[in-house]
């Protein structure tokens, strides 16, 4: 059973990783479109989980709102501009939800639960995935890219949180399976152990350093060093654990193992972006801080 699941995971990775690289290299609206679709699917998965609890979210507002966030991040690639666009977008979505609650659902339609879950379901995958276009634009804005390697610089910067998160996740899985004894959060995710978590943080840090050694030639202007990158990787490793546990709480409340069945062996979109919900914004904030203070 475990071997079959691992085979499926490796098969999906073998196809998915090259596709991710191609989409990141092309960038622009190709990247925005792919990320927007993933955000929409993630929001829809969240609403399916919510419905299992008897709550009826306003999916016709939440799903487009989630998809709109990566698109807005592609149009407005600086934090200030994106913040303004996202604020207007969320305000519009909030008003639409209020109108729906008032005129179509009424008091008997559980407006508090429906409205709250609708907005959270849009922000949960949408805001995190909107960071991908922001990260993609960062090396151009900060002048980090090497001459003639602008596209690869963007690929490299987005690859940092992806690499550290995935290496950390794999390290935690194998170390936890082999050496895990002390449960990390037994009431939330019984299989996760402190041993696996510590190994995951170390693995994420190691993955980040390897990333730096591979890509430093295409981002020569970045104020990075192996020590700084190792610290970023460790923070990503911690964020990945928190994100994983957060989604585990949601799935446990809904009584399901996976958020969806889109990816064989991987579950749904939310199962794949659970850690990235934390690690993408953490990495973006850290890199932005380094780039603007150096």
PDB file of C-alpha atoms in Angstrom:
ATOM      1  CA  UNK A   1       0.000   0.000   0.000  1.00  0.00           C
ATOM      2  CA  UNK A   2       2.772   2.437   0.970  1.00  0.00           C
ATOM      3  CA  UNK A   3       4.831   1.423  -2.050  1.00  0.00           C
ATOM      4  CA  UNK A   4       1.856   2.033  -4.355  1.00  0.00           C
ATOM      5  CA  UNK A   5       1.249   5.478  -2.871  1.00  0.00           C
ATOM      6  CA  UNK A   6       4.930   6.393  -3.227  1.00  0.00           C
ATOM      7  CA  UNK A   7       4.907   5.208  -6.848  1.00  0.00           C
ATOM      8  CA  UNK A   8       1.942   7.458  -7.577  1.00  0.00           C
ATOM      9  CA  UNK A   9       3.627  10.387  -5.851  1.00  0.00           C
ATOM     10  CA  UNK A  10       6.827   9.954  -7.860  1.00  0.00           C
ATOM     11  CA  UNK A  11       4.865   9.583 -11.096  1.00  0.00           C
ATOM     12  CA  UNK A  12       2.960  12.813 -10.468  1.00  0.00           C
ATOM     13  CA  UNK A  13       6.214  14.575  -9.518  1.00  0.00           C
ATOM     14  CA  UNK A  14       7.964  13.322 -12.661  1.00  0.00           C
ATOM     15  CA  UNK A  15       5.269  14.928 -14.799  1.00  0.00           C
ATOM     16  CA  UNK A  16       4.463  17.906 -12.592  1.00  0.00           C
ATOM     17  CA  UNK A  17       7.924  19.319 -11.859  1.00  0.00           C
ATOM     18  CA  UNK A  18       8.893  19.874 -15.533  1.00  0.00           C
ATOM     19  CA  UNK A  19       5.478  21.445 -16.165  1.00  0.00           C
ATOM     20  CA  UNK A  20       5.974  23.786 -13.211  1.00  0.00           C
ATOM     21  CA  UNK A  21       9.380  24.845 -14.555  1.00  0.00           C
ATOM     22  CA  UNK A  22       7.962  25.505 -18.041  1.00  0.00           C
ATOM     23  CA  UNK A  23       5.054  27.574 -16.699  1.00  0.00           C
ATOM     24  CA  UNK A  24       7.386  29.577 -14.452  1.00  0.00           C
ATOM     25  CA  UNK A  25       9.786  30.192 -17.328  1.00  0.00           C
ATOM     26  CA  UNK A  26       6.984  31.441 -19.608  1.00  0.00           C
ATOM     27  CA  UNK A  27       5.534  33.498 -16.750  1.00  0.00           C
ATOM     28  CA  UNK A  28       3.115  36.372 -17.375  1.00  0.00           C
ATOM     29  CA  UNK A  29      -0.461  35.359 -18.124  1.00  0.00           C
ATOM     30  CA  UNK A  30       0.368  31.680 -18.594  1.00  0.00           C
ATOM     31  CA  UNK A  31       1.527  31.591 -14.979  1.00  0.00           C
ATOM     32  CA  UNK A  32      -1.423  33.703 -13.836  1.00  0.00           C
ATOM     33  CA  UNK A  33      -3.886  31.391 -15.578  1.00  0.00           C
ATOM     34  CA  UNK A  34      -2.470  28.188 -14.097  1.00  0.00           C
ATOM     35  CA  UNK A  35      -2.232  29.599 -10.583  1.00  0.00           C
ATOM     36  CA  UNK A  36      -5.730  31.109 -10.818  1.00  0.00           C
ATOM     37  CA  UNK A  37      -7.182  27.732 -11.810  1.00  0.00           C
ATOM     38  CA  UNK A  38      -5.425  26.061  -8.878  1.00  0.00           C
ATOM     39  CA  UNK A  39      -6.756  28.729  -6.501  1.00  0.00           C
ATOM     40  CA  UNK A  40     -10.290  28.227  -7.823  1.00  0.00           C
ATOM     41  CA  UNK A  41     -10.051  24.446  -7.405  1.00  0.00           C
ATOM     42  CA  UNK A  42      -8.644  24.886  -3.918  1.00  0.00           C
ATOM     43  CA  UNK A  43     -11.527  27.158  -2.925  1.00  0.00           C
ATOM     44  CA  UNK A  44     -14.040  24.692  -4.364  1.00  0.00           C
ATOM     45  CA  UNK A  45     -12.430  21.870  -2.359  1.00  0.00           C
ATOM     46  CA  UNK A  46     -12.680  23.959   0.792  1.00  0.00           C
ATOM     47  CA  UNK A  47     -16.365  24.620   0.180  1.00  0.00           C
ATOM     48  CA  UNK A  48     -16.951  20.888  -0.312  1.00  0.00           C
ATOM     49  CA  UNK A  49     -15.419  20.298   3.109  1.00  0.00           C
ATOM     50  CA  UNK A  50     -17.580  23.030   4.623  1.00  0.00           C
ATOM     51  CA  UNK A  51     -20.748  21.493   3.161  1.00  0.00           C
ATOM     52  CA  UNK A  52     -19.975  18.282   5.018  1.00  0.00           C
ATOM     53  CA  UNK A  53     -20.596  20.292   8.195  1.00  0.00           C
ATOM     54  CA  UNK A  54     -24.010  21.424   6.961  1.00  0.00           C
ATOM     55  CA  UNK A  55     -22.913  24.963   6.014  1.00  0.00           C
ATOM     56  CA  UNK A  56     -23.772  26.359   2.577  1.00  0.00           C
ATOM     57  CA  UNK A  57     -21.073  28.841   1.469  1.00  0.00           C
ATOM     58  CA  UNK A  58     -21.649  31.278  -1.386  1.00  0.00           C
ATOM     59  CA  UNK A  59     -19.354  29.411  -3.775  1.00  0.00           C
ATOM     60  CA  UNK A  60     -20.338  31.485  -6.816  1.00  0.00           C
ATOM     61  CA  UNK A  61     -18.630  34.427  -5.113  1.00  0.00           C
ATOM     62  CA  UNK A  62     -15.801  32.672  -3.291  1.00  0.00           C
ATOM     63  CA  UNK A  63     -14.411  30.618  -6.166  1.00  0.00           C
ATOM     64  CA  UNK A  64     -14.023  33.587  -8.567  1.00  0.00           C
ATOM     65  CA  UNK A  65     -12.610  35.693  -5.717  1.00  0.00           C
ATOM     66  CA  UNK A  66      -9.925  33.076  -5.060  1.00  0.00           C
ATOM     67  CA  UNK A  67      -9.063  32.891  -8.766  1.00  0.00           C
ATOM     68  CA  UNK A  68      -8.928  36.675  -9.032  1.00  0.00           C
ATOM     69  CA  UNK A  69      -6.139  37.083  -6.475  1.00  0.00           C
ATOM     70  CA  UNK A  70      -3.310  35.586  -8.579  1.00  0.00           C
ATOM     71  CA  UNK A  71      -4.605  37.574 -11.560  1.00  0.00           C
ATOM     72  CA  UNK A  72      -4.497  40.782  -9.521  1.00  0.00           C
ATOM     73  CA  UNK A  73      -0.966  39.897  -8.378  1.00  0.00           C
ATOM     74  CA  UNK A  74       0.049  39.588 -12.034  1.00  0.00           C
ATOM     75  CA  UNK A  75      -1.395  43.001 -12.839  1.00  0.00           C
ATOM     76  CA  UNK A  76       0.024  44.675  -9.715  1.00  0.00           C
ATOM     77  CA  UNK A  77       3.359  43.053  -8.887  1.00  0.00           C
ATOM     78  CA  UNK A  78       4.497  45.299  -6.029  1.00  0.00           C
ATOM     79  CA  UNK A  79       3.260  44.769  -2.447  1.00  0.00           C
ATOM     80  CA  UNK A  80       1.625  48.206  -2.268  1.00  0.00           C
ATOM     81  CA  UNK A  81      -0.160  47.908  -5.605  1.00  0.00           C
ATOM     82  CA  UNK A  82      -1.293  44.350  -4.975  1.00  0.00           C
ATOM     83  CA  UNK A  83      -2.505  45.280  -1.493  1.00  0.00           C
ATOM     84  CA  UNK A  84      -4.712  48.000  -2.945  1.00  0.00           C
ATOM     85  CA  UNK A  85      -6.120  45.723  -5.652  1.00  0.00           C
ATOM     86  CA  UNK A  86      -6.674  42.838  -3.217  1.00  0.00           C
ATOM     87  CA  UNK A  87      -8.423  45.135  -0.719  1.00  0.00           C
ATOM     88  CA  UNK A  88     -10.875  46.314  -3.389  1.00  0.00           C
ATOM     89  CA  UNK A  89     -11.424  42.735  -4.561  1.00  0.00           C
ATOM     90  CA  UNK A  90     -12.101  41.403  -1.076  1.00  0.00           C
ATOM     91  CA  UNK A  91     -14.378  44.348  -0.314  1.00  0.00           C
ATOM     92  CA  UNK A  92     -16.391  43.593  -3.466  1.00  0.00           C
ATOM     93  CA  UNK A  93     -16.592  39.895  -2.556  1.00  0.00           C
ATOM     94  CA  UNK A  94     -17.697  40.780   0.987  1.00  0.00           C
ATOM     95  CA  UNK A  95     -20.476  43.009  -0.327  1.00  0.00           C
ATOM     96  CA  UNK A  96     -21.670  40.297  -2.706  1.00  0.00           C
ATOM     97  CA  UNK A  97     -21.744  37.796   0.138  1.00  0.00           C
ATOM     98  CA  UNK A  98     -23.731  40.224   2.298  1.00  0.00           C
ATOM     99  CA  UNK A  99     -26.231  40.803  -0.514  1.00  0.00           C
ATOM    100  CA  UNK A 100     -26.595  37.053  -0.972  1.00  0.00           C
ATOM    101  CA  UNK A 101     -27.074  36.502   2.762  1.00  0.00           C
ATOM    102  CA  UNK A 102     -29.649  39.275   2.983  1.00  0.00           C
ATOM    103  CA  UNK A 103     -31.828  38.692  -0.057  1.00  0.00           C
ATOM    104  CA  UNK A 104     -31.421  34.992  -0.880  1.00  0.00           C
ATOM    105  CA  UNK A 105     -30.506  33.174   2.320  1.00  0.00           C
ATOM    106  CA  UNK A 106     -32.011  35.181   5.142  1.00  0.00           C
ATOM    107  CA  UNK A 107     -31.569  34.453   8.845  1.00  0.00           C
ATOM    108  CA  UNK A 108     -32.501  30.803   8.370  1.00  0.00           C
ATOM    109  CA  UNK A 109     -29.597  30.332   5.939  1.00  0.00           C
ATOM    110  CA  UNK A 110     -26.972  30.587   8.718  1.00  0.00           C
ATOM    111  CA  UNK A 111     -25.469  33.826   7.381  1.00  0.00           C
ATOM    112  CA  UNK A 112     -22.656  34.009   9.946  1.00  0.00           C
ATOM    113  CA  UNK A 113     -21.270  30.551   9.130  1.00  0.00           C
ATOM    114  CA  UNK A 114     -21.939  30.806   5.402  1.00  0.00           C
ATOM    115  CA  UNK A 115     -20.473  34.290   5.041  1.00  0.00           C
ATOM    116  CA  UNK A 116     -17.395  33.604   7.154  1.00  0.00           C
ATOM    117  CA  UNK A 117     -16.532  30.337   5.428  1.00  0.00           C
ATOM    118  CA  UNK A 118     -17.080  31.898   1.998  1.00  0.00           C
ATOM    119  CA  UNK A 119     -14.539  34.652   2.566  1.00  0.00           C
ATOM    120  CA  UNK A 120     -12.040  32.420   4.329  1.00  0.00           C
ATOM    121  CA  UNK A 121     -12.341  29.825   1.577  1.00  0.00           C
ATOM    122  CA  UNK A 122     -11.390  32.459  -0.993  1.00  0.00           C
ATOM    123  CA  UNK A 123      -8.465  33.879   0.983  1.00  0.00           C
ATOM    124  CA  UNK A 124      -7.049  30.530   2.148  1.00  0.00           C
ATOM    125  CA  UNK A 125      -5.802  29.270  -1.247  1.00  0.00           C
ATOM    126  CA  UNK A 126      -6.197  32.512  -3.212  1.00  0.00           C
ATOM    127  CA  UNK A 127      -3.980  34.822  -1.194  1.00  0.00           C
ATOM    128  CA  UNK A 128      -1.195  32.272  -0.752  1.00  0.00           C
ATOM    129  CA  UNK A 129      -1.083  31.392  -4.457  1.00  0.00           C
ATOM    130  CA  UNK A 130      -1.158  35.098  -5.357  1.00  0.00           C
ATOM    131  CA  UNK A 131       2.333  35.254  -3.851  1.00  0.00           C
ATOM    132  CA  UNK A 132       3.643  33.159  -6.772  1.00  0.00           C
ATOM    133  CA  UNK A 133       3.374  36.010  -9.336  1.00  0.00           C
ATOM    134  CA  UNK A 134       4.751  38.428  -6.735  1.00  0.00           C
ATOM    135  CA  UNK A 135       7.781  36.213  -6.155  1.00  0.00           C
ATOM    136  CA  UNK A 136       8.157  35.749  -9.902  1.00  0.00           C
ATOM    137  CA  UNK A 137       8.464  39.510 -10.402  1.00  0.00           C
ATOM    138  CA  UNK A 138      10.796  40.096  -7.440  1.00  0.00           C
ATOM    139  CA  UNK A 139      14.222  39.600  -9.090  1.00  0.00           C
ATOM    140  CA  UNK A 140      13.291  42.000 -11.902  1.00  0.00           C
ATOM    141  CA  UNK A 141      12.062  44.668  -9.484  1.00  0.00           C
ATOM    142  CA  UNK A 142      15.135  44.388  -7.251  1.00  0.00           C
ATOM    143  CA  UNK A 143      17.703  44.001 -10.020  1.00  0.00           C
ATOM    144  CA  UNK A 144      18.861  40.556  -8.956  1.00  0.00           C
ATOM    145  CA  UNK A 145      18.927  38.830 -12.353  1.00  0.00           C
ATOM    146  CA  UNK A 146      22.017  38.235 -14.463  1.00  0.00           C
ATOM    147  CA  UNK A 147      22.201  39.688 -17.972  1.00  0.00           C
ATOM    148  CA  UNK A 148      20.303  37.470 -20.377  1.00  0.00           C
ATOM    149  CA  UNK A 149      18.868  35.310 -17.600  1.00  0.00           C
ATOM    150  CA  UNK A 150      15.838  37.309 -16.472  1.00  0.00           C
ATOM    151  CA  UNK A 151      13.365  34.478 -17.038  1.00  0.00           C
ATOM    152  CA  UNK A 152      15.571  31.986 -15.208  1.00  0.00           C
ATOM    153  CA  UNK A 153      16.012  34.411 -12.310  1.00  0.00           C
ATOM    154  CA  UNK A 154      12.235  34.474 -11.850  1.00  0.00           C
ATOM    155  CA  UNK A 155      12.092  30.679 -12.013  1.00  0.00           C
ATOM    156  CA  UNK A 156      14.879  30.469  -9.451  1.00  0.00           C
ATOM    157  CA  UNK A 157      13.239  32.768  -6.905  1.00  0.00           C
ATOM    158  CA  UNK A 158       9.902  30.939  -7.011  1.00  0.00           C
ATOM    159  CA  UNK A 159      11.796  27.653  -6.779  1.00  0.00           C
ATOM    160  CA  UNK A 160      13.217  28.555  -3.349  1.00  0.00           C
ATOM    161  CA  UNK A 161      10.037  28.051  -1.273  1.00  0.00           C
ATOM    162  CA  UNK A 162       8.947  25.161  -3.495  1.00  0.00           C
ATOM    163  CA  UNK A 163      12.260  23.341  -3.122  1.00  0.00           C
ATOM    164  CA  UNK A 164      12.635  23.917   0.606  1.00  0.00           C
ATOM    165  CA  UNK A 165       9.019  22.948   1.262  1.00  0.00           C
ATOM    166  CA  UNK A 166       9.108  19.760  -0.804  1.00  0.00           C
ATOM    167  CA  UNK A 167      12.543  18.617   0.406  1.00  0.00           C
ATOM    168  CA  UNK A 168      11.485  19.299   3.989  1.00  0.00           C
ATOM    169  CA  UNK A 169       8.230  17.415   3.498  1.00  0.00           C
ATOM    170  CA  UNK A 170      10.001  14.393   2.011  1.00  0.00           C
ATOM    171  CA  UNK A 171      12.640  14.407   4.756  1.00  0.00           C
ATOM    172  CA  UNK A 172       9.980  14.622   7.460  1.00  0.00           C
ATOM    173  CA  UNK A 173       8.021  11.765   5.885  1.00  0.00           C
ATOM    174  CA  UNK A 174      10.924   9.333   5.653  1.00  0.00           C
ATOM    175  CA  UNK A 175      12.526  10.301   8.970  1.00  0.00           C
ATOM    176  CA  UNK A 176       9.193  10.159  10.757  1.00  0.00           C
ATOM    177  CA  UNK A 177       8.405   6.747   9.263  1.00  0.00           C
ATOM    178  CA  UNK A 178      11.792   5.368  10.276  1.00  0.00           C
ATOM    179  CA  UNK A 179      12.480   7.054  13.615  1.00  0.00           C
ATOM    180  CA  UNK A 180       9.273   8.745  14.760  1.00  0.00           C
ATOM    181  CA  UNK A 181       8.401   7.941  18.352  1.00  0.00           C
ATOM    182  CA  UNK A 182       7.083  11.087  20.044  1.00  0.00           C
ATOM    183  CA  UNK A 183       3.825  12.380  18.586  1.00  0.00           C
ATOM    184  CA  UNK A 184       3.894  16.027  17.517  1.00  0.00           C
ATOM    185  CA  UNK A 185       0.146  16.712  17.610  1.00  0.00           C
ATOM    186  CA  UNK A 186      -1.704  13.430  18.204  1.00  0.00           C
ATOM    187  CA  UNK A 187      -5.139  15.035  18.380  1.00  0.00           C
ATOM    188  CA  UNK A 188      -4.641  16.665  14.960  1.00  0.00           C
ATOM    189  CA  UNK A 189      -2.364  14.383  12.945  1.00  0.00           C
ATOM    190  CA  UNK A 190      -1.450  11.158  14.789  1.00  0.00           C
ATOM    191  CA  UNK A 191       1.262  10.092  12.313  1.00  0.00           C
ATOM    192  CA  UNK A 192       3.389  13.234  12.662  1.00  0.00           C
ATOM    193  CA  UNK A 193       6.267  13.031  15.114  1.00  0.00           C
ATOM    194  CA  UNK A 194       8.764  15.415  16.667  1.00  0.00           C
ATOM    195  CA  UNK A 195      11.559  13.435  15.054  1.00  0.00           C
ATOM    196  CA  UNK A 196       9.978  13.891  11.627  1.00  0.00           C
ATOM    197  CA  UNK A 197       9.347  17.584  12.272  1.00  0.00           C
ATOM    198  CA  UNK A 198      12.950  18.263  13.298  1.00  0.00           C
ATOM    199  CA  UNK A 199      14.217  16.334  10.287  1.00  0.00           C
ATOM    200  CA  UNK A 200      11.814  18.282   8.081  1.00  0.00           C
ATOM    201  CA  UNK A 201      13.152  21.638   9.261  1.00  0.00           C
ATOM    202  CA  UNK A 202      16.718  20.425   8.728  1.00  0.00           C
ATOM    203  CA  UNK A 203      15.794  19.057   5.308  1.00  0.00           C
ATOM    204  CA  UNK A 204      14.161  22.330   4.277  1.00  0.00           C
ATOM    205  CA  UNK A 205      17.272  24.230   5.367  1.00  0.00           C
ATOM    206  CA  UNK A 206      19.507  21.832   3.437  1.00  0.00           C
ATOM    207  CA  UNK A 207      17.261  22.036   0.369  1.00  0.00           C
ATOM    208  CA  UNK A 208      17.460  25.837   0.456  1.00  0.00           C
ATOM    209  CA  UNK A 209      21.273  25.762   0.565  1.00  0.00           C
ATOM    210  CA  UNK A 210      21.395  23.342  -2.371  1.00  0.00           C
ATOM    211  CA  UNK A 211      18.999  25.657  -4.191  1.00  0.00           C
ATOM    212  CA  UNK A 212      21.374  28.581  -3.603  1.00  0.00           C
ATOM    213  CA  UNK A 213      24.403  26.695  -4.868  1.00  0.00           C
ATOM    214  CA  UNK A 214      22.528  25.756  -8.048  1.00  0.00           C
ATOM    215  CA  UNK A 215      20.938  29.130  -8.893  1.00  0.00           C
ATOM    216  CA  UNK A 216      23.344  31.753  -7.531  1.00  0.00           C
ATOM    217  CA  UNK A 217      24.757  32.407 -11.014  1.00  0.00           C
ATOM    218  CA  UNK A 218      21.360  33.611 -12.348  1.00  0.00           C
ATOM    219  CA  UNK A 219      20.646  35.920  -9.373  1.00  0.00           C
ATOM    220  CA  UNK A 220      24.055  37.518  -8.731  1.00  0.00           C
ATOM    221  CA  UNK A 221      22.455  40.686  -7.387  1.00  0.00           C
ATOM    222  CA  UNK A 222      20.595  38.927  -4.571  1.00  0.00           C
ATOM    223  CA  UNK A 223      21.971  39.723  -1.082  1.00  0.00           C
ATOM    224  CA  UNK A 224      22.071  36.047  -0.145  1.00  0.00           C
ATOM    225  CA  UNK A 225      24.639  33.708   1.366  1.00  0.00           C
ATOM    226  CA  UNK A 226      24.539  30.045   2.384  1.00  0.00           C
ATOM    227  CA  UNK A 227      23.931  31.042   6.010  1.00  0.00           C
ATOM    228  CA  UNK A 228      21.064  33.412   5.183  1.00  0.00           C
ATOM    229  CA  UNK A 229      19.507  30.891   2.832  1.00  0.00           C
ATOM    230  CA  UNK A 230      19.834  28.145   5.450  1.00  0.00           C
ATOM    231  CA  UNK A 231      17.920  30.376   7.887  1.00  0.00           C
ATOM    232  CA  UNK A 232      15.213  31.048   5.289  1.00  0.00           C
ATOM    233  CA  UNK A 233      14.970  27.317   4.663  1.00  0.00           C
ATOM    234  CA  UNK A 234      14.582  26.594   8.372  1.00  0.00           C
ATOM    235  CA  UNK A 235      11.788  29.173   8.652  1.00  0.00           C
ATOM    236  CA  UNK A 236      10.130  27.611   5.616  1.00  0.00           C
ATOM    237  CA  UNK A 237      10.415  24.214   7.307  1.00  0.00           C
ATOM    238  CA  UNK A 238       8.640  25.493  10.424  1.00  0.00           C
ATOM    239  CA  UNK A 239       5.992  27.240   8.336  1.00  0.00           C
ATOM    240  CA  UNK A 240       5.395  24.043   6.366  1.00  0.00           C
ATOM    241  CA  UNK A 241       4.677  22.121   9.560  1.00  0.00           C
ATOM    242  CA  UNK A 242       2.184  24.737  10.748  1.00  0.00           C
ATOM    243  CA  UNK A 243       0.470  24.822   7.354  1.00  0.00           C
ATOM    244  CA  UNK A 244       0.248  21.046   7.230  1.00  0.00           C
ATOM    245  CA  UNK A 245      -1.271  20.876  10.710  1.00  0.00           C
ATOM    246  CA  UNK A 246      -3.718  23.676   9.909  1.00  0.00           C
ATOM    247  CA  UNK A 247      -5.123  21.780   6.943  1.00  0.00           C
ATOM    248  CA  UNK A 248      -5.183  18.578   9.001  1.00  0.00           C
ATOM    249  CA  UNK A 249      -7.457  20.332  11.521  1.00  0.00           C
ATOM    250  CA  UNK A 250      -9.817  21.377   8.735  1.00  0.00           C
ATOM    251  CA  UNK A 251      -9.920  17.887   7.206  1.00  0.00           C
ATOM    252  CA  UNK A 252     -10.372  16.230  10.588  1.00  0.00           C
ATOM    253  CA  UNK A 253     -13.300  18.521  11.327  1.00  0.00           C
ATOM    254  CA  UNK A 254     -14.825  17.586   7.965  1.00  0.00           C
ATOM    255  CA  UNK A 255     -14.117  13.888   8.536  1.00  0.00           C
ATOM    256  CA  UNK A 256     -12.037  13.292   5.385  1.00  0.00           C
ATOM    257  CA  UNK A 257      -8.510  12.061   4.662  1.00  0.00           C
ATOM    258  CA  UNK A 258      -7.861  14.186   1.560  1.00  0.00           C
ATOM    259  CA  UNK A 259      -9.361  17.479   0.392  1.00  0.00           C
ATOM    260  CA  UNK A 260      -9.861  16.076  -3.118  1.00  0.00           C
ATOM    261  CA  UNK A 261      -8.759  13.479  -5.660  1.00  0.00           C
ATOM    262  CA  UNK A 262      -7.215  15.656  -8.370  1.00  0.00           C
ATOM    263  CA  UNK A 263      -3.663  14.289  -8.038  1.00  0.00           C
ATOM    264  CA  UNK A 264      -3.152  10.509  -7.626  1.00  0.00           C
ATOM    265  CA  UNK A 265      -1.285   9.794  -4.405  1.00  0.00           C
ATOM    266  CA  UNK A 266      -1.330  13.488  -3.465  1.00  0.00           C
ATOM    267  CA  UNK A 267      -5.005  14.214  -2.839  1.00  0.00           C
ATOM    268  CA  UNK A 268      -6.428  17.565  -3.870  1.00  0.00           C
ATOM    269  CA  UNK A 269      -5.047  21.033  -4.446  1.00  0.00           C
ATOM    270  CA  UNK A 270      -5.393  21.976  -0.776  1.00  0.00           C
ATOM    271  CA  UNK A 271      -3.370  18.890   0.163  1.00  0.00           C
ATOM    272  CA  UNK A 272      -0.536  20.164  -2.051  1.00  0.00           C
ATOM    273  CA  UNK A 273      -0.645  23.836  -1.048  1.00  0.00           C
ATOM    274  CA  UNK A 274      -1.319  23.360   2.667  1.00  0.00           C
ATOM    275  CA  UNK A 275       2.309  24.032   3.577  1.00  0.00           C
ATOM    276  CA  UNK A 276       2.737  26.635   0.830  1.00  0.00           C
ATOM    277  CA  UNK A 277      -0.042  28.707   2.402  1.00  0.00           C
ATOM    278  CA  UNK A 278       2.570  29.596   5.023  1.00  0.00           C
ATOM    279  CA  UNK A 279       5.875  29.084   3.223  1.00  0.00           C
ATOM    280  CA  UNK A 280       5.181  31.221   0.147  1.00  0.00           C
ATOM    281  CA  UNK A 281       4.300  34.394   2.111  1.00  0.00           C
ATOM    282  CA  UNK A 282       7.129  33.748   4.602  1.00  0.00           C
ATOM    283  CA  UNK A 283       9.691  33.434   1.839  1.00  0.00           C
ATOM    284  CA  UNK A 284       8.358  36.446  -0.052  1.00  0.00           C
ATOM    285  CA  UNK A 285       8.404  38.628   3.048  1.00  0.00           C
ATOM    286  CA  UNK A 286      11.938  37.596   3.955  1.00  0.00           C
ATOM    287  CA  UNK A 287      13.314  38.115   0.434  1.00  0.00           C
ATOM    288  CA  UNK A 288      11.505  41.441   0.074  1.00  0.00           C
ATOM    289  CA  UNK A 289      12.935  42.624   3.388  1.00  0.00           C
ATOM    290  CA  UNK A 290      16.447  41.606   2.348  1.00  0.00           C
ATOM    291  CA  UNK A 291      16.092  43.248  -1.037  1.00  0.00           C
ATOM    292  CA  UNK A 292      14.782  46.558   0.243  1.00  0.00           C
ATOM    293  CA  UNK A 293      17.212  46.933   3.165  1.00  0.00           C
ATOM    294  CA  UNK A 294      20.440  45.826   1.481  1.00  0.00           C
TER     295      UNK A 294
END
